[in-house]
mmCIF file of C-alpha atoms in Angstrom:
data_model
loop_
_atom_site.group_PDB
_atom_site.id
_atom_site.type_symbol
_atom_site.label_atom_id
_atom_site.label_comp_id
_atom_site.label_asym_id
_atom_site.label_seq_id
_atom_site.Cartn_x
_atom_site.Cartn_y
_atom_site.Cartn_z
ATOM 1 C CA UNK A 1 -9.058 13.427 -54.666
ATOM 2 C CA UNK A 2 -11.910 15.974 -55.175
ATOM 3 C CA UNK A 3 -13.026 17.427 -58.575
ATOM 4 C CA UNK A 4 -11.236 20.819 -58.413
ATOM 5 C CA UNK A 5 -7.969 19.205 -57.261
ATOM 6 C CA UNK A 6 -8.132 16.718 -60.165
ATOM 7 C CA UNK A 7 -8.833 19.571 -62.705
ATOM 8 C CA UNK A 8 -5.890 21.620 -61.410
ATOM 9 C CA UNK A 9 -3.614 18.637 -61.685
ATOM 10 C CA UNK A 10 -4.675 17.938 -65.350
ATOM 11 C CA UNK A 11 -4.087 21.600 -66.359
ATOM 12 C CA UNK A 12 -0.610 21.540 -64.886
ATOM 13 C CA UNK A 13 0.243 18.365 -66.794
ATOM 14 C CA UNK A 14 -0.890 19.885 -70.108
ATOM 15 C CA UNK A 15 1.150 23.085 -69.574
ATOM 16 C CA UNK A 16 4.326 21.228 -68.726
ATOM 17 C CA UNK A 17 3.980 18.373 -71.223
ATOM 18 C CA UNK A 18 6.631 19.852 -73.487
ATOM 19 C CA UNK A 19 9.327 19.674 -70.824
ATOM 20 C CA UNK A 20 9.576 15.932 -71.067
ATOM 21 C CA UNK A 21 8.027 12.863 -69.548
ATOM 22 C CA UNK A 22 10.380 12.267 -66.626
ATOM 23 C CA UNK A 23 8.808 14.838 -64.296
ATOM 24 C CA UNK A 24 5.336 13.625 -65.230
ATOM 25 C CA UNK A 25 6.217 10.053 -64.374
ATOM 26 C CA UNK A 26 7.690 11.160 -61.064
ATOM 27 C CA UNK A 27 4.600 13.226 -60.333
ATOM 28 C CA UNK A 28 2.324 10.323 -61.164
ATOM 29 C CA UNK A 29 4.312 8.116 -58.792
ATOM 30 C CA UNK A 30 4.148 10.756 -56.090
ATOM 31 C CA UNK A 31 0.410 11.061 -56.593
ATOM 32 C CA UNK A 32 0.044 7.314 -56.479
ATOM 33 C CA UNK A 33 2.058 7.244 -53.263
ATOM 34 C CA UNK A 34 -0.117 9.966 -51.743
ATOM 35 C CA UNK A 35 -3.227 8.070 -52.811
ATOM 36 C CA UNK A 36 -1.935 4.916 -51.119
ATOM 37 C CA UNK A 37 -1.167 6.876 -47.954
ATOM 38 C CA UNK A 38 -4.656 8.397 -47.987
ATOM 39 C CA UNK A 39 -6.149 4.944 -48.516
ATOM 40 C CA UNK A 40 -3.976 3.596 -45.680
ATOM 41 C CA UNK A 41 -5.032 6.425 -43.365
ATOM 42 C CA UNK A 42 -8.675 5.929 -44.268
ATOM 43 C CA UNK A 43 -8.834 2.180 -43.825
ATOM 44 C CA UNK A 44 -5.934 1.491 -41.448
ATOM 45 C CA UNK A 45 -3.672 -1.573 -41.355
ATOM 46 C CA UNK A 46 -5.443 -4.729 -42.342
ATOM 47 C CA UNK A 47 -2.963 -6.865 -40.415
ATOM 48 C CA UNK A 48 -0.999 -6.281 -37.231
ATOM 49 C CA UNK A 49 2.766 -6.402 -37.122
ATOM 50 C CA UNK A 50 5.447 -6.665 -34.504
ATOM 51 C CA UNK A 51 7.462 -3.597 -33.575
ATOM 52 C CA UNK A 52 11.167 -3.567 -32.828
ATOM 53 C CA UNK A 53 10.547 -4.785 -29.249
ATOM 54 C CA UNK A 54 8.522 -7.830 -30.283
ATOM 55 C CA UNK A 55 5.189 -6.409 -29.076
ATOM 56 C CA UNK A 56 2.265 -7.432 -31.227
ATOM 57 C CA UNK A 57 -0.054 -4.630 -32.371
ATOM 58 C CA UNK A 58 -3.412 -4.868 -30.677
ATOM 59 C CA UNK A 59 -2.213 -6.856 -27.638
ATOM 60 C CA UNK A 60 1.142 -6.938 -25.888
ATOM 61 C CA UNK A 61 1.867 -10.550 -24.912
ATOM 62 C CA UNK A 62 5.623 -10.663 -24.382
ATOM 63 C CA UNK A 63 8.477 -8.560 -23.125
ATOM 64 C CA UNK A 64 12.248 -8.708 -22.791
ATOM 65 C CA UNK A 65 14.025 -8.498 -19.432
ATOM 66 C CA UNK A 66 17.758 -8.857 -18.907
ATOM 67 C CA UNK A 67 18.978 -11.599 -16.557
ATOM 68 C CA UNK A 68 20.410 -8.946 -14.242
ATOM 69 C CA UNK A 69 17.093 -7.078 -13.992
ATOM 70 C CA UNK A 70 15.154 -10.330 -13.469
ATOM 71 C CA UNK A 71 17.509 -11.445 -10.708
ATOM 72 C CA UNK A 72 17.345 -8.042 -9.034
ATOM 73 C CA UNK A 73 13.516 -8.174 -9.077
ATOM 74 C CA UNK A 74 13.472 -11.694 -7.631
ATOM 75 C CA UNK A 75 11.953 -13.237 -10.771
ATOM 76 C CA UNK A 76 12.604 -16.996 -10.689
ATOM 77 C CA UNK A 77 11.659 -19.763 -13.101
ATOM 78 C CA UNK A 78 11.144 -23.512 -12.891
ATOM 79 C CA UNK A 79 10.819 -26.287 -15.434
ATOM 80 C CA UNK A 80 7.274 -27.437 -16.141
ATOM 81 C CA UNK A 81 6.737 -31.131 -15.560
ATOM 82 C CA UNK A 82 4.654 -33.835 -13.863
ATOM 83 C CA UNK A 83 3.379 -33.524 -10.312
ATOM 84 C CA UNK A 84 1.481 -35.387 -7.653
ATOM 85 C CA UNK A 85 -1.667 -33.490 -6.648
ATOM 86 C CA UNK A 86 -3.314 -34.110 -3.306
ATOM 87 C CA UNK A 87 -6.823 -33.508 -2.005
ATOM 88 C CA UNK A 88 -6.932 -32.503 1.647
ATOM 89 C CA UNK A 89 -9.341 -31.616 4.426
ATOM 90 C CA UNK A 90 -8.576 -28.824 6.883
ATOM 91 C CA UNK A 91 -8.603 -29.555 10.632
ATOM 92 C CA UNK A 92 -7.658 -27.755 13.846
ATOM 93 C CA UNK A 93 -6.466 -28.997 17.208
ATOM 94 C CA UNK A 94 -3.937 -28.687 20.029
ATOM 95 C CA UNK A 95 -0.582 -30.117 21.082
ATOM 96 C CA UNK A 96 -0.614 -32.396 24.151
ATOM 97 C CA UNK A 97 2.092 -34.194 26.080
ATOM 98 C CA UNK A 98 2.230 -37.944 25.612
ATOM 99 C CA UNK A 99 1.007 -39.428 28.923
ATOM 100 C CA UNK A 100 3.882 -41.906 28.719
ATOM 101 C CA UNK A 101 6.249 -38.911 28.753
ATOM 102 C CA UNK A 102 5.032 -37.619 32.137
ATOM 103 C CA UNK A 103 6.621 -38.802 35.382
ATOM 104 C CA UNK A 104 6.496 -37.963 39.099
ATOM 105 C CA UNK A 105 9.668 -38.478 41.118
ATOM 106 C CA UNK A 106 9.132 -39.845 44.652
ATOM 107 C CA UNK A 107 11.534 -41.182 47.323
ATOM 108 C CA UNK A 108 11.544 -44.951 48.024
ATOM 109 C CA UNK A 109 11.487 -44.358 51.768
ATOM 110 C CA UNK A 110 10.429 -41.482 53.995
ATOM 111 C CA UNK A 111 13.283 -39.388 55.343
ATOM 112 C CA UNK A 112 15.119 -36.075 55.518
ATOM 113 C CA UNK A 113 16.246 -34.442 52.280
ATOM 114 C CA UNK A 114 19.999 -33.873 52.459
ATOM 115 C CA UNK A 115 20.710 -32.708 48.878
ATOM 116 C CA UNK A 116 18.721 -31.304 45.944
ATOM 117 C CA UNK A 117 20.494 -31.537 42.592
ATOM 118 C CA UNK A 118 17.800 -30.568 40.073
ATOM 119 C CA UNK A 119 15.836 -27.398 39.410
ATOM 120 C CA UNK A 120 12.872 -26.319 37.281
ATOM 121 C CA UNK A 121 13.679 -26.241 33.564
ATOM 122 C CA UNK A 122 16.700 -28.503 33.863
ATOM 123 C CA UNK A 123 17.001 -31.336 31.345
ATOM 124 C CA UNK A 124 17.822 -34.693 32.914
ATOM 125 C CA UNK A 125 18.402 -38.222 31.697
ATOM 126 C CA UNK A 126 17.041 -41.424 33.131
ATOM 127 C CA UNK A 127 19.245 -42.403 36.103
ATOM 128 C CA UNK A 128 20.484 -38.881 36.899
ATOM 129 C CA UNK A 129 20.532 -38.137 40.650
ATOM 130 C CA UNK A 130 17.968 -35.481 41.499
ATOM 131 C CA UNK A 131 18.073 -35.579 45.322
ATOM 132 C CA UNK A 132 19.665 -37.429 48.268
ATOM 133 C CA UNK A 133 17.472 -38.508 51.189
ATOM 134 C CA UNK A 134 18.395 -39.943 54.631
ATOM 135 C CA UNK A 135 16.032 -42.757 55.611
ATOM 136 C CA UNK A 136 14.120 -42.329 58.875
ATOM 137 C CA UNK A 137 14.381 -46.061 59.581
ATOM 138 C CA UNK A 138 17.948 -46.991 58.665
ATOM 139 C CA UNK A 139 19.516 -43.540 58.876
ATOM 140 C CA UNK A 140 21.276 -44.456 55.615
ATOM 141 C CA UNK A 141 21.208 -42.080 52.659
ATOM 142 C CA UNK A 142 19.858 -43.079 49.270
ATOM 143 C CA UNK A 143 19.626 -41.383 45.891
ATOM 144 C CA UNK A 144 16.426 -40.272 44.183
ATOM 145 C CA UNK A 145 16.941 -40.651 40.413
ATOM 146 C CA UNK A 146 15.088 -39.591 37.268
ATOM 147 C CA UNK A 147 12.919 -42.430 35.888
ATOM 148 C CA UNK A 148 12.875 -41.007 32.315
ATOM 149 C CA UNK A 149 14.646 -38.498 30.097
ATOM 150 C CA UNK A 150 12.919 -35.146 30.302
ATOM 151 C CA UNK A 151 12.675 -31.602 31.573
ATOM 152 C CA UNK A 152 11.898 -30.713 35.200
ATOM 153 C CA UNK A 153 8.419 -29.141 35.233
ATOM 154 C CA UNK A 154 8.072 -28.648 38.987
ATOM 155 C CA UNK A 155 10.146 -28.984 42.164
ATOM 156 C CA UNK A 156 8.438 -29.489 45.526
ATOM 157 C CA UNK A 157 11.404 -30.132 47.818
ATOM 158 C CA UNK A 158 13.997 -28.228 49.851
ATOM 159 C CA UNK A 159 17.069 -29.369 51.799
ATOM 160 C CA UNK A 160 16.062 -30.396 55.342
ATOM 161 C CA UNK A 161 12.479 -31.099 54.349
ATOM 162 C CA UNK A 162 10.818 -34.338 55.386
ATOM 163 C CA UNK A 163 10.139 -36.393 52.264
ATOM 164 C CA UNK A 164 7.311 -38.873 52.464
ATOM 165 C CA UNK A 165 5.038 -40.106 49.656
ATOM 166 C CA UNK A 166 4.505 -36.763 47.927
ATOM 167 C CA UNK A 167 6.237 -36.226 44.554
ATOM 168 C CA UNK A 168 9.486 -34.273 44.826
ATOM 169 C CA UNK A 169 9.664 -33.440 41.097
ATOM 170 C CA UNK A 170 7.567 -33.676 37.929
ATOM 171 C CA UNK A 171 9.231 -34.493 34.612
ATOM 172 C CA UNK A 172 8.015 -34.298 31.017
ATOM 173 C CA UNK A 173 9.573 -35.803 27.902
ATOM 174 C CA UNK A 174 8.544 -33.754 24.837
ATOM 175 C CA UNK A 175 10.682 -35.573 22.266
ATOM 176 C CA UNK A 176 7.393 -37.074 21.085
ATOM 177 C CA UNK A 177 4.013 -35.363 21.499
ATOM 178 C CA UNK A 178 0.387 -35.983 20.679
ATOM 179 C CA UNK A 179 -1.549 -33.678 18.391
ATOM 180 C CA UNK A 180 -5.268 -33.977 19.017
ATOM 181 C CA UNK A 181 -7.308 -32.876 15.992
ATOM 182 C CA UNK A 182 -11.038 -32.170 16.009
ATOM 183 C CA UNK A 183 -12.978 -33.899 13.213
ATOM 184 C CA UNK A 184 -16.522 -32.594 12.850
ATOM 185 C CA UNK A 185 -19.451 -34.435 11.291
ATOM 186 C CA UNK A 186 -19.132 -33.062 7.754
ATOM 187 C CA UNK A 187 -15.565 -34.449 7.508
ATOM 188 C CA UNK A 188 -15.978 -37.758 9.329
ATOM 189 C CA UNK A 189 -16.455 -39.723 6.111
ATOM 190 C CA UNK A 190 -13.198 -38.332 4.687
ATOM 191 C CA UNK A 191 -10.853 -38.798 7.644
ATOM 192 C CA UNK A 192 -9.451 -42.170 8.674
ATOM 193 C CA UNK A 193 -6.468 -43.721 10.409
ATOM 194 C CA UNK A 194 -3.329 -43.977 8.300
ATOM 195 C CA UNK A 195 -3.747 -40.663 6.479
ATOM 196 C CA UNK A 196 -0.783 -38.322 6.170
ATOM 197 C CA UNK A 197 -1.165 -34.966 7.908
ATOM 198 C CA UNK A 198 0.753 -31.690 7.494
ATOM 199 C CA UNK A 199 0.597 -29.660 10.712
ATOM 200 C CA UNK A 200 1.446 -26.008 11.401
ATOM 201 C CA UNK A 201 1.437 -24.145 14.719
ATOM 202 C CA UNK A 202 0.342 -20.541 15.149
ATOM 203 C CA UNK A 203 4.007 -19.487 15.346
ATOM 204 C CA UNK A 204 4.879 -21.155 12.044
ATOM 205 C CA UNK A 205 6.405 -24.462 13.184
ATOM 206 C CA UNK A 206 5.674 -27.289 10.743
ATOM 207 C CA UNK A 207 5.697 -31.037 11.172
ATOM 208 C CA UNK A 208 4.367 -34.040 9.265
ATOM 209 C CA UNK A 209 2.693 -37.053 10.806
ATOM 210 C CA UNK A 210 0.100 -39.788 10.361
ATOM 211 C CA UNK A 211 -3.305 -40.226 12.001
ATOM 212 C CA UNK A 212 -2.853 -43.320 14.145
ATOM 213 C CA UNK A 213 -6.168 -43.373 16.015
ATOM 214 C CA UNK A 214 -9.719 -41.995 15.873
ATOM 215 C CA UNK A 215 -11.646 -41.808 19.128
ATOM 216 C CA UNK A 216 -14.869 -43.848 19.241
ATOM 217 C CA UNK A 217 -16.419 -41.159 21.465
ATOM 218 C CA UNK A 218 -17.708 -37.671 20.746
ATOM 219 C CA UNK A 219 -15.695 -34.990 22.547
ATOM 220 C CA UNK A 220 -17.739 -33.418 25.320
ATOM 221 C CA UNK A 221 -19.013 -29.952 24.434
ATOM 222 C CA UNK A 222 -17.689 -29.846 20.864
ATOM 223 C CA UNK A 223 -19.552 -32.635 19.050
ATOM 224 C CA UNK A 224 -16.311 -33.609 17.307
ATOM 225 C CA UNK A 225 -14.300 -36.800 17.105
ATOM 226 C CA UNK A 226 -10.663 -36.655 18.178
ATOM 227 C CA UNK A 227 -8.014 -37.822 15.713
ATOM 228 C CA UNK A 228 -4.556 -38.388 17.188
ATOM 229 C CA UNK A 229 -1.250 -37.772 15.460
ATOM 230 C CA UNK A 230 1.975 -38.806 17.192
ATOM 231 C CA UNK A 231 4.604 -36.274 16.167
ATOM 232 C CA UNK A 232 8.356 -36.367 16.645
ATOM 233 C CA UNK A 233 9.585 -33.282 18.493
ATOM 234 C CA UNK A 234 13.341 -33.650 19.061
ATOM 235 C CA UNK A 235 13.975 -29.911 19.442
ATOM 236 C CA UNK A 236 10.948 -29.294 21.658
ATOM 237 C CA UNK A 237 9.426 -26.732 19.273
ATOM 238 C CA UNK A 238 5.928 -28.200 19.715
ATOM 239 C CA UNK A 239 4.653 -27.278 23.147
ATOM 240 C CA UNK A 240 1.614 -28.675 24.971
ATOM 241 C CA UNK A 241 -1.305 -26.266 24.749
ATOM 242 C CA UNK A 242 -0.383 -24.796 21.368
ATOM 243 C CA UNK A 243 -3.141 -24.460 18.798
ATOM 244 C CA UNK A 244 -2.436 -25.999 15.395
ATOM 245 C CA UNK A 245 -3.969 -26.170 11.923
ATOM 246 C CA UNK A 246 -3.625 -29.301 9.824
ATOM 247 C CA UNK A 247 -4.338 -30.699 6.379
ATOM 248 C CA UNK A 248 -5.115 -34.409 6.178
ATOM 249 C CA UNK A 249 -4.472 -36.029 2.783
ATOM 250 C CA UNK A 250 -7.689 -37.674 1.560
ATOM 251 C CA UNK A 251 -6.660 -38.467 -2.036
ATOM 252 C CA UNK A 252 -3.572 -38.323 -4.241
ATOM 253 C CA UNK A 253 -3.202 -38.537 -8.016
ATOM 254 C CA UNK A 254 -0.421 -37.983 -10.551
ATOM 255 C CA UNK A 255 -0.735 -35.618 -13.544
ATOM 256 C CA UNK A 256 1.676 -35.319 -16.501
ATOM 257 C CA UNK A 257 1.975 -31.523 -16.315
ATOM 258 C CA UNK A 258 1.269 -28.967 -13.581
ATOM 259 C CA UNK A 259 2.251 -25.434 -12.549
ATOM 260 C CA UNK A 260 2.392 -23.667 -9.213
ATOM 261 C CA UNK A 261 -0.562 -21.435 -8.331
ATOM 262 C CA UNK A 262 1.901 -18.611 -7.599
ATOM 263 C CA UNK A 263 2.814 -18.622 -11.303
ATOM 264 C CA UNK A 264 -0.705 -17.875 -12.551
ATOM 265 C CA UNK A 265 -1.931 -14.401 -13.457
ATOM 266 C CA UNK A 266 -4.983 -13.002 -15.275
ATOM 267 C CA UNK A 267 -4.187 -11.012 -18.417
ATOM 268 C CA UNK A 268 -6.807 -9.739 -20.878
ATOM 269 C CA UNK A 269 -9.306 -12.188 -19.407
ATOM 270 C CA UNK A 270 -6.972 -15.185 -19.826
ATOM 271 C CA UNK A 271 -5.342 -17.249 -17.105
ATOM 272 C CA UNK A 272 -1.682 -17.176 -18.103
ATOM 273 C CA UNK A 273 1.767 -18.278 -17.062
ATOM 274 C CA UNK A 274 4.870 -16.437 -18.261
ATOM 275 C CA UNK A 275 7.175 -18.673 -20.283
ATOM 276 C CA UNK A 276 10.829 -17.668 -20.557
ATOM 277 C CA UNK A 277 12.848 -18.182 -23.722
ATOM 278 C CA UNK A 278 16.237 -16.519 -23.437
ATOM 279 C CA UNK A 279 15.534 -12.942 -22.317
ATOM 280 C CA UNK A 280 11.933 -13.001 -23.530
ATOM 281 C CA UNK A 281 8.920 -13.640 -21.289
ATOM 282 C CA UNK A 282 5.736 -14.624 -23.102
ATOM 283 C CA UNK A 283 2.226 -14.629 -21.610
ATOM 284 C CA UNK A 284 0.936 -18.106 -22.415
ATOM 285 C CA UNK A 285 -2.843 -18.732 -21.964
ATOM 286 C CA UNK A 286 -3.464 -22.029 -20.157
ATOM 287 C CA UNK A 287 -6.326 -24.471 -19.955
ATOM 288 C CA UNK A 288 -6.298 -25.904 -16.442
ATOM 289 C CA UNK A 289 -7.706 -29.104 -14.983
ATOM 290 C CA UNK A 290 -7.629 -30.428 -11.446
ATOM 291 C CA UNK A 291 -5.778 -28.620 -8.689
ATOM 292 C CA UNK A 292 -4.763 -28.764 -5.055
ATOM 293 C CA UNK A 293 -3.662 -26.081 -2.596
ATOM 294 C CA UNK A 294 -0.259 -25.755 -4.320
ATOM 295 C CA UNK A 295 -0.475 -26.704 -8.024
ATOM 296 C CA UNK A 296 -2.870 -26.831 -10.978
ATOM 297 C CA UNK A 297 -2.923 -29.403 -13.762
ATOM 298 C CA UNK A 298 -2.201 -27.987 -17.260
ATOM 299 C CA UNK A 299 -4.270 -29.443 -20.118
ATOM 300 C CA UNK A 300 -3.192 -27.035 -22.891
ATOM 301 C CA UNK A 301 -0.867 -24.073 -23.415
ATOM 302 C CA UNK A 302 2.404 -25.378 -21.983
ATOM 303 C CA UNK A 303 4.835 -28.167 -22.822
ATOM 304 C CA UNK A 304 6.921 -30.279 -20.438
ATOM 305 C CA UNK A 305 10.396 -28.851 -20.014
ATOM 306 C CA UNK A 306 9.472 -25.225 -20.735
ATOM 307 C CA UNK A 307 10.604 -22.673 -18.169
ATOM 308 C CA UNK A 308 7.901 -20.603 -16.532
ATOM 309 C CA UNK A 309 8.007 -17.857 -13.901
ATOM 310 C CA UNK A 310 7.273 -19.157 -10.383
ATOM 311 C CA UNK A 311 8.224 -16.131 -8.270
ATOM 312 C CA UNK A 312 7.125 -12.499 -8.692
ATOM 313 C CA UNK A 313 5.147 -13.251 -11.849
ATOM 314 C CA UNK A 314 3.032 -10.177 -11.095
ATOM 315 C CA UNK A 315 6.037 -8.028 -12.062
ATOM 316 C CA UNK A 316 6.025 -9.513 -15.569
ATOM 317 C CA UNK A 317 2.296 -8.846 -15.796
ATOM 318 C CA UNK A 318 2.787 -5.230 -14.695
ATOM 319 C CA UNK A 319 5.536 -4.733 -17.290
ATOM 320 C CA UNK A 320 3.324 -6.136 -20.050
ATOM 321 C CA UNK A 321 0.367 -3.968 -19.033
ATOM 322 C CA UNK A 322 2.576 -0.881 -18.927
ATOM 323 C CA UNK A 323 4.025 -1.690 -22.360
ATOM 324 C CA UNK A 324 0.550 -2.346 -23.752
ATOM 325 C CA UNK A 325 -0.736 1.011 -22.492
ATOM 326 C CA UNK A 326 2.234 2.877 -23.987
ATOM 327 C CA UNK A 327 1.983 0.936 -27.262
ATOM 328 C CA UNK A 328 -1.715 1.729 -27.694
ATOM 329 C CA UNK A 329 -0.903 5.456 -27.669
#
């Protein structure tokens, strides 16, 4: 309060002193209140406080979202707990037919083809009749049957044709295929027989297998070593010639607590996960340890059993940033 304002206030008090003390006391309280407000405005709040929405002054770290809104936005949570982390090495390769699954169908004796019962693309079983041939020597007919289960790849015969020693059909059984992976020098020390391998084709087909053999020879022209995985293919989704990518497991270790990488966001310079308690989502800073391509070990910031956001966590981050911007104004 400046000098002239203080002098005016004292004069007014003297003039009105005879009217009683109640007004004076009220005025003194009002002046005290104004002084406190001026002091508050000058120096600001010494401590932050939470507003009615639970946002902390100086840094919004949590927000409330109804279950309906969270479900509509695709926000999903999971319970934090232990996990098995794996170290892997990336490889590429191609799908090949198992040589044992290839067969050529030939007649036992030379003769005239009287019937053809199989066509390209047809699936046959071992023992199915594929053609009937009349022997040139005995003039008796005999059946030409499929030696294996498989699909007809090619047909080189017509009714009335002379069948000799040339193959009439070619069959392939793709219920089991080979996946040949290229292992280059920098990864040779990390790849060995017996390792688990997760394989994915360019069109998104996935299969798991085990490396059962490493070639002792360097592949011509590529300077790589071939690693073979025998993969089950009952539906025929893996086709010879397809390119694949693979991840061979080189190490595996268990950790007491881990979170999915998809759950992690950066907020105010911290790596955070969003922990749900009821309708409230809190940004929890984490200290992370080891990780693999899917999860990261949590050293501090989260407890086993707590629910954290694993899908669309970026929406929670965006809501917090929006609330923080509005709150700061």
